[in-house]
PDB file of C-alpha atoms and ligand atoms in Angstrom:
ATOM      1  CA  UNK A   1      -7.634  -3.943  21.549  1.00  0.00           C
ATOM      2  CA  UNK A   2      -6.637  -3.660  17.968  1.00  0.00           C
ATOM      3  CA  UNK A   3      -3.512  -3.222  15.893  1.00  0.00           C
ATOM      4  CA  UNK A   4      -5.392  -1.211  13.253  1.00  0.00           C
ATOM      5  CA  UNK A   5      -4.116   2.293  12.531  1.00  0.00           C
ATOM      6  CA  UNK A   6      -7.733   3.435  12.545  1.00  0.00           C
ATOM      7  CA  UNK A   7     -10.472   1.593  14.363  1.00  0.00           C
ATOM      8  CA  UNK A   8     -13.885   3.239  14.112  1.00  0.00           C
ATOM      9  CA  UNK A   9     -16.801   1.471  15.748  1.00  0.00           C
ATOM     10  CA  UNK A  10     -20.395   2.625  15.695  1.00  0.00           C
ATOM     11  CA  UNK A  11     -19.457   6.269  15.149  1.00  0.00           C
ATOM     12  CA  UNK A  12     -22.427   8.607  15.401  1.00  0.00           C
ATOM     13  CA  UNK A  13     -22.606  12.308  14.755  1.00  0.00           C
ATOM     14  CA  UNK A  14     -25.498  14.692  14.498  1.00  0.00           C
ATOM     15  CA  UNK A  15     -25.818  18.392  13.830  1.00  0.00           C
ATOM     16  CA  UNK A  16     -28.916  19.454  15.726  1.00  0.00           C
ATOM     17  CA  UNK A  17     -31.611  17.072  14.578  1.00  0.00           C
ATOM     18  CA  UNK A  18     -29.680  16.004  11.489  1.00  0.00           C
ATOM     19  CA  UNK A  19     -28.132  12.564  11.944  1.00  0.00           C
ATOM     20  CA  UNK A  20     -25.046  12.684   9.750  1.00  0.00           C
ATOM     21  CA  UNK A  21     -23.133   9.583  10.862  1.00  0.00           C
ATOM     22  CA  UNK A  22     -25.325   6.672  11.838  1.00  0.00           C
ATOM     23  CA  UNK A  23     -22.867   4.102  13.141  1.00  0.00           C
ATOM     24  CA  UNK A  24     -19.733   4.043  11.014  1.00  0.00           C
ATOM     25  CA  UNK A  25     -17.581   0.947  11.369  1.00  0.00           C
ATOM     26  CA  UNK A  26     -14.213   1.061   9.653  1.00  0.00           C
ATOM     27  CA  UNK A  27     -10.799  -0.446  10.302  1.00  0.00           C
ATOM     28  CA  UNK A  28      -7.731   0.724   8.444  1.00  0.00           C
ATOM     29  CA  UNK A  29      -4.512  -1.259   8.814  1.00  0.00           C
ATOM     30  CA  UNK A  30      -1.097   0.384   8.998  1.00  0.00           C
ATOM     31  CA  UNK A  31       0.140   1.023   5.474  1.00  0.00           C
ATOM     32  CA  UNK A  32      -3.292   0.595   3.975  1.00  0.00           C
ATOM     33  CA  UNK A  33      -4.815   3.026   1.464  1.00  0.00           C
ATOM     34  CA  UNK A  34      -8.576   3.307   1.744  1.00  0.00           C
ATOM     35  CA  UNK A  35     -10.566   5.317  -0.776  1.00  0.00           C
ATOM     36  CA  UNK A  36     -13.956   6.547   0.426  1.00  0.00           C
ATOM     37  CA  UNK A  37     -16.623   7.112  -2.202  1.00  0.00           C
ATOM     38  CA  UNK A  38     -20.152   8.317  -1.745  1.00  0.00           C
ATOM     39  CA  UNK A  39     -22.703  10.897  -2.797  1.00  0.00           C
ATOM     40  CA  UNK A  40     -22.564  14.477  -1.610  1.00  0.00           C
ATOM     41  CA  UNK A  41     -23.955  14.786   1.918  1.00  0.00           C
ATOM     42  CA  UNK A  42     -23.295  11.155   2.854  1.00  0.00           C
ATOM     43  CA  UNK A  43     -21.005  12.186   5.726  1.00  0.00           C
ATOM     44  CA  UNK A  44     -17.554  11.587   4.217  1.00  0.00           C
ATOM     45  CA  UNK A  45     -16.052  14.911   5.274  1.00  0.00           C
ATOM     46  CA  UNK A  46     -17.668  14.749   8.687  1.00  0.00           C
ATOM     47  CA  UNK A  47     -16.173  11.324   9.271  1.00  0.00           C
ATOM     48  CA  UNK A  48     -12.656  12.494   8.359  1.00  0.00           C
ATOM     49  CA  UNK A  49     -13.125  15.560  10.556  1.00  0.00           C
ATOM     50  CA  UNK A  50     -14.093  13.341  13.496  1.00  0.00           C
ATOM     51  CA  UNK A  51     -10.877  11.334  13.071  1.00  0.00           C
ATOM     52  CA  UNK A  52      -8.870  14.546  13.192  1.00  0.00           C
ATOM     53  CA  UNK A  53     -10.642  16.167  16.184  1.00  0.00           C
ATOM     54  CA  UNK A  54     -12.252  18.834  14.018  1.00  0.00           C
ATOM     55  CA  UNK A  55     -15.617  17.467  15.165  1.00  0.00           C
ATOM     56  CA  UNK A  56     -16.624  15.619  18.302  1.00  0.00           C
ATOM     57  CA  UNK A  57     -18.624  12.428  18.049  1.00  0.00           C
ATOM     58  CA  UNK A  58     -21.923  11.635  19.745  1.00  0.00           C
ATOM     59  CA  UNK A  59     -21.551   7.881  19.956  1.00  0.00           C
ATOM     60  CA  UNK A  60     -19.237   4.978  19.279  1.00  0.00           C
ATOM     61  CA  UNK A  61     -15.483   5.305  19.343  1.00  0.00           C
ATOM     62  CA  UNK A  62     -12.517   6.099  17.157  1.00  0.00           C
ATOM     63  CA  UNK A  63      -9.032   4.833  17.913  1.00  0.00           C
ATOM     64  CA  UNK A  64      -5.942   5.884  16.009  1.00  0.00           C
ATOM     65  CA  UNK A  65      -2.906   3.669  16.528  1.00  0.00           C
ATOM     66  CA  UNK A  66      -4.586   2.217  19.601  1.00  0.00           C
ATOM     67  CA  UNK A  67      -5.363   5.571  21.216  1.00  0.00           C
ATOM     68  CA  UNK A  68      -8.863   6.861  21.830  1.00  0.00           C
ATOM     69  CA  UNK A  69      -9.590   9.974  19.790  1.00  0.00           C
ATOM     70  CA  UNK A  70     -11.869  12.725  20.922  1.00  0.00           C
ATOM     71  CA  UNK A  71     -15.031  12.124  22.845  1.00  0.00           C
ATOM     72  CA  UNK A  72     -16.943   8.943  23.425  1.00  0.00           C
ATOM     73  CA  UNK A  73     -20.423   8.247  24.594  1.00  0.00           C
ATOM     74  CA  UNK A  74     -19.485   5.570  27.060  1.00  0.00           C
ATOM     75  CA  UNK A  75     -22.486   3.904  28.641  1.00  0.00           C
ATOM     76  CA  UNK A  76     -24.185   7.280  28.703  1.00  0.00           C
ATOM     77  CA  UNK A  77     -21.096   9.076  29.986  1.00  0.00           C
ATOM     78  CA  UNK A  78     -18.925  11.161  27.774  1.00  0.00           C
ATOM     79  CA  UNK A  79     -15.222  10.904  28.220  1.00  0.00           C
ATOM     80  CA  UNK A  80     -13.311  14.086  27.520  1.00  0.00           C
ATOM     81  CA  UNK A  81      -9.664  13.996  26.623  1.00  0.00           C
ATOM     82  CA  UNK A  82      -7.386  16.664  27.931  1.00  0.00           C
ATOM     83  CA  UNK A  83      -6.642  19.510  25.565  1.00  0.00           C
ATOM     84  CA  UNK A  84      -2.961  18.636  25.594  1.00  0.00           C
ATOM     85  CA  UNK A  85      -3.715  15.055  24.555  1.00  0.00           C
ATOM     86  CA  UNK A  86      -5.915  16.281  21.715  1.00  0.00           C
ATOM     87  CA  UNK A  87      -3.207  18.636  20.484  1.00  0.00           C
ATOM     88  CA  UNK A  88      -0.633  15.858  20.503  1.00  0.00           C
ATOM     89  CA  UNK A  89      -2.929  13.443  18.684  1.00  0.00           C
ATOM     90  CA  UNK A  90      -3.835  16.008  16.043  1.00  0.00           C
ATOM     91  CA  UNK A  91      -0.172  16.531  15.220  1.00  0.00           C
ATOM     92  CA  UNK A  92       0.147  12.868  14.342  1.00  0.00           C
ATOM     93  CA  UNK A  93      -2.656  13.033  11.777  1.00  0.00           C
ATOM     94  CA  UNK A  94      -2.120  14.994   8.577  1.00  0.00           C
ATOM     95  CA  UNK A  95      -5.042  16.388   6.646  1.00  0.00           C
ATOM     96  CA  UNK A  96      -5.274  17.796   3.144  1.00  0.00           C
ATOM     97  CA  UNK A  97      -8.396  19.662   2.084  1.00  0.00           C
ATOM     98  CA  UNK A  98      -9.973  20.630  -1.192  1.00  0.00           C
ATOM     99  CA  UNK A  99      -8.811  24.204  -0.583  1.00  0.00           C
ATOM    100  CA  UNK A 100      -5.066  24.293  -0.048  1.00  0.00           C
ATOM    101  CA  UNK A 101      -5.127  26.978   2.687  1.00  0.00           C
ATOM    102  CA  UNK A 102      -1.462  27.928   2.364  1.00  0.00           C
ATOM    103  CA  UNK A 103      -0.336  31.074   4.165  1.00  0.00           C
ATOM    104  CA  UNK A 104      -0.210  33.617   1.307  1.00  0.00           C
ATOM    105  CA  UNK A 105       2.411  35.840   2.954  1.00  0.00           C
ATOM    106  CA  UNK A 106       4.875  32.970   3.541  1.00  0.00           C
ATOM    107  CA  UNK A 107       7.104  31.275   0.993  1.00  0.00           C
ATOM    108  CA  UNK A 108       6.689  27.611   0.175  1.00  0.00           C
ATOM    109  CA  UNK A 109       9.549  26.703   2.514  1.00  0.00           C
ATOM    110  CA  UNK A 110       8.194  28.914   5.311  1.00  0.00           C
ATOM    111  CA  UNK A 111       4.750  27.346   4.938  1.00  0.00           C
ATOM    112  CA  UNK A 112       6.260  23.918   5.445  1.00  0.00           C
ATOM    113  CA  UNK A 113       8.566  24.663   8.398  1.00  0.00           C
ATOM    114  CA  UNK A 114       5.994  26.792  10.236  1.00  0.00           C
ATOM    115  CA  UNK A 115       4.316  24.006  12.204  1.00  0.00           C
ATOM    116  CA  UNK A 116       7.393  21.833  12.884  1.00  0.00           C
ATOM    117  CA  UNK A 117       9.403  24.769  14.241  1.00  0.00           C
ATOM    118  CA  UNK A 118       6.431  26.381  16.027  1.00  0.00           C
ATOM    119  CA  UNK A 119       4.302  23.576  17.404  1.00  0.00           C
ATOM    120  CA  UNK A 120       6.919  20.829  17.490  1.00  0.00           C
ATOM    121  CA  UNK A 121       9.861  23.070  18.341  1.00  0.00           C
ATOM    122  CA  UNK A 122      12.117  21.344  15.841  1.00  0.00           C
ATOM    123  CA  UNK A 123      15.431  23.145  15.353  1.00  0.00           C
ATOM    124  CA  UNK A 124      15.024  25.315  12.271  1.00  0.00           C
ATOM    125  CA  UNK A 125      17.991  23.832  10.378  1.00  0.00           C
ATOM    126  CA  UNK A 126      16.547  20.365  10.772  1.00  0.00           C
ATOM    127  CA  UNK A 127      13.011  21.472   9.843  1.00  0.00           C
ATOM    128  CA  UNK A 128      14.411  23.208   6.763  1.00  0.00           C
ATOM    129  CA  UNK A 129      16.342  20.145   5.674  1.00  0.00           C
ATOM    130  CA  UNK A 130      13.237  17.992   6.134  1.00  0.00           C
ATOM    131  CA  UNK A 131      11.127  20.537   4.203  1.00  0.00           C
ATOM    132  CA  UNK A 132      13.546  20.449   1.269  1.00  0.00           C
ATOM    133  CA  UNK A 133      13.459  16.671   1.285  1.00  0.00           C
ATOM    134  CA  UNK A 134       9.640  16.785   1.254  1.00  0.00           C
ATOM    135  CA  UNK A 135       9.663  19.305  -1.597  1.00  0.00           C
ATOM    136  CA  UNK A 136      11.829  16.876  -3.566  1.00  0.00           C
ATOM    137  CA  UNK A 137       9.290  14.183  -2.788  1.00  0.00           C
ATOM    138  CA  UNK A 138       6.429  16.241  -4.212  1.00  0.00           C
ATOM    139  CA  UNK A 139       8.570  17.414  -7.159  1.00  0.00           C
ATOM    140  CA  UNK A 140       8.881  21.078  -6.146  1.00  0.00           C
ATOM    141  CA  UNK A 141      12.431  21.395  -4.833  1.00  0.00           C
ATOM    142  CA  UNK A 142      13.060  24.340  -7.140  1.00  0.00           C
ATOM    143  CA  UNK A 143      10.096  26.353  -5.791  1.00  0.00           C
ATOM    144  CA  UNK A 144      11.115  26.647  -2.127  1.00  0.00           C
ATOM    145  CA  UNK A 145      11.379  30.451  -2.307  1.00  0.00           C
ATOM    146  CA  UNK A 146       8.159  31.042  -4.255  1.00  0.00           C
ATOM    147  CA  UNK A 147       4.959  32.453  -2.782  1.00  0.00           C
ATOM    148  CA  UNK A 148       1.713  30.499  -3.135  1.00  0.00           C
ATOM    149  CA  UNK A 149       0.237  32.993  -5.634  1.00  0.00           C
ATOM    150  CA  UNK A 150       3.166  32.261  -7.968  1.00  0.00           C
ATOM    151  CA  UNK A 151       2.222  28.579  -8.126  1.00  0.00           C
ATOM    152  CA  UNK A 152      -0.461  26.695 -10.011  1.00  0.00           C
ATOM    153  CA  UNK A 153      -3.279  25.050  -8.054  1.00  0.00           C
ATOM    154  CA  UNK A 154      -1.667  21.651  -8.500  1.00  0.00           C
ATOM    155  CA  UNK A 155       1.646  22.934  -7.185  1.00  0.00           C
ATOM    156  CA  UNK A 156      -0.075  24.604  -4.229  1.00  0.00           C
ATOM    157  CA  UNK A 157      -1.819  21.367  -3.355  1.00  0.00           C
ATOM    158  CA  UNK A 158       1.515  19.504  -3.521  1.00  0.00           C
ATOM    159  CA  UNK A 159       2.953  22.087  -1.112  1.00  0.00           C
ATOM    160  CA  UNK A 160      -0.053  21.529   1.163  1.00  0.00           C
ATOM    161  CA  UNK A 161       0.738  17.804   1.105  1.00  0.00           C
ATOM    162  CA  UNK A 162       4.400  18.484   1.935  1.00  0.00           C
ATOM    163  CA  UNK A 163       3.288  20.771   4.756  1.00  0.00           C
ATOM    164  CA  UNK A 164       1.114  18.038   6.249  1.00  0.00           C
ATOM    165  CA  UNK A 165       3.964  15.517   5.938  1.00  0.00           C
ATOM    166  CA  UNK A 166       6.333  17.882   7.746  1.00  0.00           C
ATOM    167  CA  UNK A 167       4.684  16.928  11.034  1.00  0.00           C
ATOM    168  CA  UNK A 168       5.676  13.293  10.358  1.00  0.00           C
ATOM    169  CA  UNK A 169       2.086  12.042  10.619  1.00  0.00           C
ATOM    170  CA  UNK A 170       1.321   8.374  11.054  1.00  0.00           C
ATOM    171  CA  UNK A 171      -1.941   8.820   9.184  1.00  0.00           C
ATOM    172  CA  UNK A 172      -2.932  11.094   6.303  1.00  0.00           C
ATOM    173  CA  UNK A 173      -6.499  12.123   5.534  1.00  0.00           C
ATOM    174  CA  UNK A 174      -7.348  13.597   2.135  1.00  0.00           C
ATOM    175  CA  UNK A 175     -10.723  15.264   1.593  1.00  0.00           C
ATOM    176  CA  UNK A 176     -11.341  15.634  -2.158  1.00  0.00           C
ATOM    177  CA  UNK A 177      -7.801  16.953  -2.698  1.00  0.00           C
ATOM    178  CA  UNK A 178      -8.244  17.401  -6.448  1.00  0.00           C
ATOM    179  CA  UNK A 179     -11.823  18.690  -6.600  1.00  0.00           C
ATOM    180  CA  UNK A 180     -10.841  22.363  -6.763  1.00  0.00           C
ATOM    181  CA  UNK A 181      -8.241  21.855  -9.488  1.00  0.00           C
ATOM    182  CA  UNK A 182      -8.437  22.449 -13.202  1.00  0.00           C
ATOM    183  CA  UNK A 183      -8.619  19.046 -14.904  1.00  0.00           C
ATOM    184  CA  UNK A 184      -5.107  19.262 -16.358  1.00  0.00           C
ATOM    185  CA  UNK A 185      -3.628  19.681 -12.850  1.00  0.00           C
ATOM    186  CA  UNK A 186      -5.354  16.713 -11.214  1.00  0.00           C
ATOM    187  CA  UNK A 187      -2.864  14.127 -12.468  1.00  0.00           C
ATOM    188  CA  UNK A 188       0.225  15.606 -10.808  1.00  0.00           C
ATOM    189  CA  UNK A 189      -1.479  15.653  -7.401  1.00  0.00           C
ATOM    190  CA  UNK A 190      -2.743  12.087  -7.777  1.00  0.00           C
ATOM    191  CA  UNK A 191       0.756  10.985  -8.847  1.00  0.00           C
ATOM    192  CA  UNK A 192       2.190  12.553  -5.692  1.00  0.00           C
ATOM    193  CA  UNK A 193      -0.391  10.747  -3.576  1.00  0.00           C
ATOM    194  CA  UNK A 194       0.355   7.479  -5.338  1.00  0.00           C
ATOM    195  CA  UNK A 195       4.039   7.809  -4.509  1.00  0.00           C
ATOM    196  CA  UNK A 196       3.182   8.344  -0.826  1.00  0.00           C
ATOM    197  CA  UNK A 197       1.032   5.233  -0.930  1.00  0.00           C
ATOM    198  CA  UNK A 198       3.915   3.317  -2.527  1.00  0.00           C
ATOM    199  CA  UNK A 199       6.125   4.470   0.359  1.00  0.00           C
ATOM    200  CA  UNK A 200       3.757   2.772   2.809  1.00  0.00           C
ATOM    201  CA  UNK A 201       1.928   5.760   4.285  1.00  0.00           C
ATOM    202  CA  UNK A 202      -1.479   4.971   5.804  1.00  0.00           C
ATOM    203  CA  UNK A 203      -4.055   7.031   3.928  1.00  0.00           C
ATOM    204  CA  UNK A 204      -7.788   7.603   3.880  1.00  0.00           C
ATOM    205  CA  UNK A 205      -8.753   9.404   0.691  1.00  0.00           C
ATOM    206  CA  UNK A 206     -12.160  10.842  -0.089  1.00  0.00           C
ATOM    207  CA  UNK A 207     -12.233  11.333  -3.835  1.00  0.00           C
ATOM    208  CA  UNK A 208     -14.365  10.906  -6.924  1.00  0.00           C
ATOM    209  CA  UNK A 209     -11.296   9.882  -8.932  1.00  0.00           C
ATOM    210  CA  UNK A 210     -12.250   6.320  -9.743  1.00  0.00           C
ATOM    211  CA  UNK A 211      -9.020   5.719 -11.679  1.00  0.00           C
ATOM    212  CA  UNK A 212      -7.014   6.530  -8.558  1.00  0.00           C
ATOM    213  CA  UNK A 213      -9.222   4.223  -6.505  1.00  0.00           C
ATOM    214  CA  UNK A 214      -8.754   1.404  -8.973  1.00  0.00           C
ATOM    215  CA  UNK A 215      -5.003   1.821  -9.238  1.00  0.00           C
ATOM    216  CA  UNK A 216      -3.919   2.836  -5.730  1.00  0.00           C
ATOM    217  CA  UNK A 217      -6.513   1.786  -3.163  1.00  0.00           C
ATOM    218  CA  UNK A 218      -6.134  -1.400  -1.182  1.00  0.00           C
ATOM    219  CA  UNK A 219      -9.772  -1.039  -0.314  1.00  0.00           C
ATOM    220  CA  UNK A 220     -12.717   1.011  -1.489  1.00  0.00           C
ATOM    221  CA  UNK A 221     -15.449   1.994   0.934  1.00  0.00           C
ATOM    222  CA  UNK A 222     -18.797   3.293  -0.223  1.00  0.00           C
ATOM    223  CA  UNK A 223     -20.718   5.546   2.177  1.00  0.00           C
ATOM    224  CA  UNK A 224     -24.355   6.507   1.921  1.00  0.00           C
ATOM    225  CA  UNK A 225     -26.652   8.098   4.488  1.00  0.00           C
ATOM    226  CA  UNK A 226     -23.967   8.184   7.175  1.00  0.00           C
ATOM    227  CA  UNK A 227     -23.186   4.477   6.902  1.00  0.00           C
ATOM    228  CA  UNK A 228     -20.552   2.335   5.256  1.00  0.00           C
ATOM    229  CA  UNK A 229     -22.769   0.346   2.916  1.00  0.00           C
ATOM    230  CA  UNK A 230     -20.051  -1.513   1.031  1.00  0.00           C
ATOM    231  CA  UNK A 231     -16.344  -2.183   1.479  1.00  0.00           C
ATOM    232  CA  UNK A 232     -13.920  -4.374  -0.406  1.00  0.00           C
ATOM    233  CA  UNK A 233     -11.045  -4.540  -2.877  1.00  0.00           C
ATOM    234  CA  UNK A 234     -11.376  -2.010  -5.736  1.00  0.00           C
ATOM    235  CA  UNK A 235     -11.971  -4.741  -8.298  1.00  0.00           C
ATOM    236  CA  UNK A 236     -14.976  -5.954  -6.336  1.00  0.00           C
ATOM    237  CA  UNK A 237     -16.559  -2.658  -5.268  1.00  0.00           C
ATOM    238  CA  UNK A 238     -15.920  -0.840  -8.557  1.00  0.00           C
ATOM    239  CA  UNK A 239     -16.492  -3.595 -11.086  1.00  0.00           C
ATOM    240  CA  UNK A 240     -19.011  -5.746  -9.307  1.00  0.00           C
ATOM    241  CA  UNK A 241     -20.760  -3.798  -6.528  1.00  0.00           C
ATOM    242  CA  UNK A 242     -23.158  -5.782  -4.399  1.00  0.00           C
ATOM    243  CA  UNK A 243     -25.168  -2.860  -3.069  1.00  0.00           C
ATOM    244  CA  UNK A 244     -27.724  -1.198  -5.368  1.00  0.00           C
ATOM    245  CA  UNK A 245     -26.815   2.259  -4.040  1.00  0.00           C
ATOM    246  CA  UNK A 246     -23.142   1.687  -4.905  1.00  0.00           C
ATOM    247  CA  UNK A 247     -24.211   0.553  -8.382  1.00  0.00           C
ATOM    248  CA  UNK A 248     -26.367   3.636  -8.906  1.00  0.00           C
ATOM    249  CA  UNK A 249     -23.566   5.949  -7.730  1.00  0.00           C
ATOM    250  CA  UNK A 250     -20.917   4.332  -9.924  1.00  0.00           C
ATOM    251  CA  UNK A 251     -23.140   4.441 -12.977  1.00  0.00           C
ATOM    252  CA  UNK A 252     -23.193   8.235 -12.549  1.00  0.00           C
ATOM    253  CA  UNK A 253     -19.475   8.838 -11.958  1.00  0.00           C
ATOM    254  CA  UNK A 254     -17.882   6.249 -14.271  1.00  0.00           C
TER     255      UNK A 254
HETATM  256  P1  ADP B 301     -19.979  14.763   2.294  1.00  0.00           P
HETATM  257  O1  ADP B 301     -18.566  15.134   2.623  1.00  0.00           O
HETATM  258  O2  ADP B 301     -20.175  13.284   2.109  1.00  0.00           O
HETATM  259  O3  ADP B 301     -20.522  15.530   1.135  1.00  0.00           O
HETATM  260  P2  ADP B 301     -20.586  16.069   4.795  1.00  0.00           P
HETATM  261  O4  ADP B 301     -19.929  15.256   5.848  1.00  0.00           O
HETATM  262  O5  ADP B 301     -19.913  17.313   4.376  1.00  0.00           O
HETATM  263  O6  ADP B 301     -20.895  15.129   3.535  1.00  0.00           O
HETATM  264  O7  ADP B 301     -22.037  16.472   5.263  1.00  0.00           O
HETATM  265  C1  ADP B 301     -22.997  15.530   5.689  1.00  0.00           C
HETATM  266  C2  ADP B 301     -24.248  16.272   6.118  1.00  0.00           C
HETATM  267  O8  ADP B 301     -23.964  17.022   7.288  1.00  0.00           O
HETATM  268  C3  ADP B 301     -24.775  17.262   5.094  1.00  0.00           C
HETATM  269  O9  ADP B 301     -26.170  17.220   5.120  1.00  0.00           O
HETATM  270  C4  ADP B 301     -24.249  18.594   5.599  1.00  0.00           C
HETATM  271  O10 ADP B 301     -25.091  19.632   5.197  1.00  0.00           O
HETATM  272  C5  ADP B 301     -24.296  18.373   7.097  1.00  0.00           C
HETATM  273  N1  ADP B 301     -23.288  19.177   7.829  1.00  0.00           N
HETATM  274  C6  ADP B 301     -21.942  19.079   7.681  1.00  0.00           C
HETATM  275  N2  ADP B 301     -21.309  19.927   8.523  1.00  0.00           N
HETATM  276  C7  ADP B 301     -22.276  20.569   9.218  1.00  0.00           C
HETATM  277  C8  ADP B 301     -22.271  21.557  10.246  1.00  0.00           C
HETATM  278  N3  ADP B 301     -21.133  22.042  10.738  1.00  0.00           N
HETATM  279  N4  ADP B 301     -23.466  21.977  10.719  1.00  0.00           N
HETATM  280  C9  ADP B 301     -24.627  21.476  10.235  1.00  0.00           C
HETATM  281  N5  ADP B 301     -24.705  20.547   9.275  1.00  0.00           N
HETATM  282  C10 ADP B 301     -23.553  20.094   8.764  1.00  0.00           C
HETATM  283 MG1   MG B 302     -17.225  16.401   1.673  1.00  0.00          MG
END
């Protein structure tokens, strides 16, 4: 048993004959911010998707807050969770993608209260109050009535973050949240994420923003070929990487 918020052990995933995750081991403590770096195709997105039940795994195990997530190859047998369990677990894990995926026909406020009032059956007054508080937190309290198309990409991504937080997740996963943004809009999204980290939220962030990793991460993990090849404090992994593949990658992105 473990007290880690995320405990991944020997996680394997393949698509057909393509082995994408080859035995990922990763522990993330409550309140920890882990930045995941790695070349395109190394399995970063797939790993996040496995944590959030968007993919099933073929081997190993993932626990979130002590609970088994998804499927597990267990001595040759696969354990299936009930659909209801999966739905409940997914609600407790927030995810923010490169594409913001806001509902275009709903206002900012409606986008945020949609899941809490629908899925969680929160009373609408309470969900609304929480949404406004979250909009303050992401610096958009004055845009509650706007539609997504009236917002910049950076503002839309901040709404997407508020929407994920509305489900009161115990863990937030970010998959290249600033990669689709114009360069001048990246900073406001990273600043929002930094403030969440400062508030003690547990976060796994896939990003190529090395400055964010250096400043905000408690730990930096480097993935290559479906494996965690290096993990340590940012100062160590970024300034003095031990693994030649980490070195080669950093020399390209820095
Ligand atoms: P990263 O996020 O590090 O760029 P991904 O996890 O997206 O890497 O992808 C890892 C590998 O898995 C890539 O070779 C990708 O083409 C492949 N892959 C990802 N999703 C699927 C899928 N649904 N079906 C088949 N192959 C996939
Ligand atoms: Mg990816």
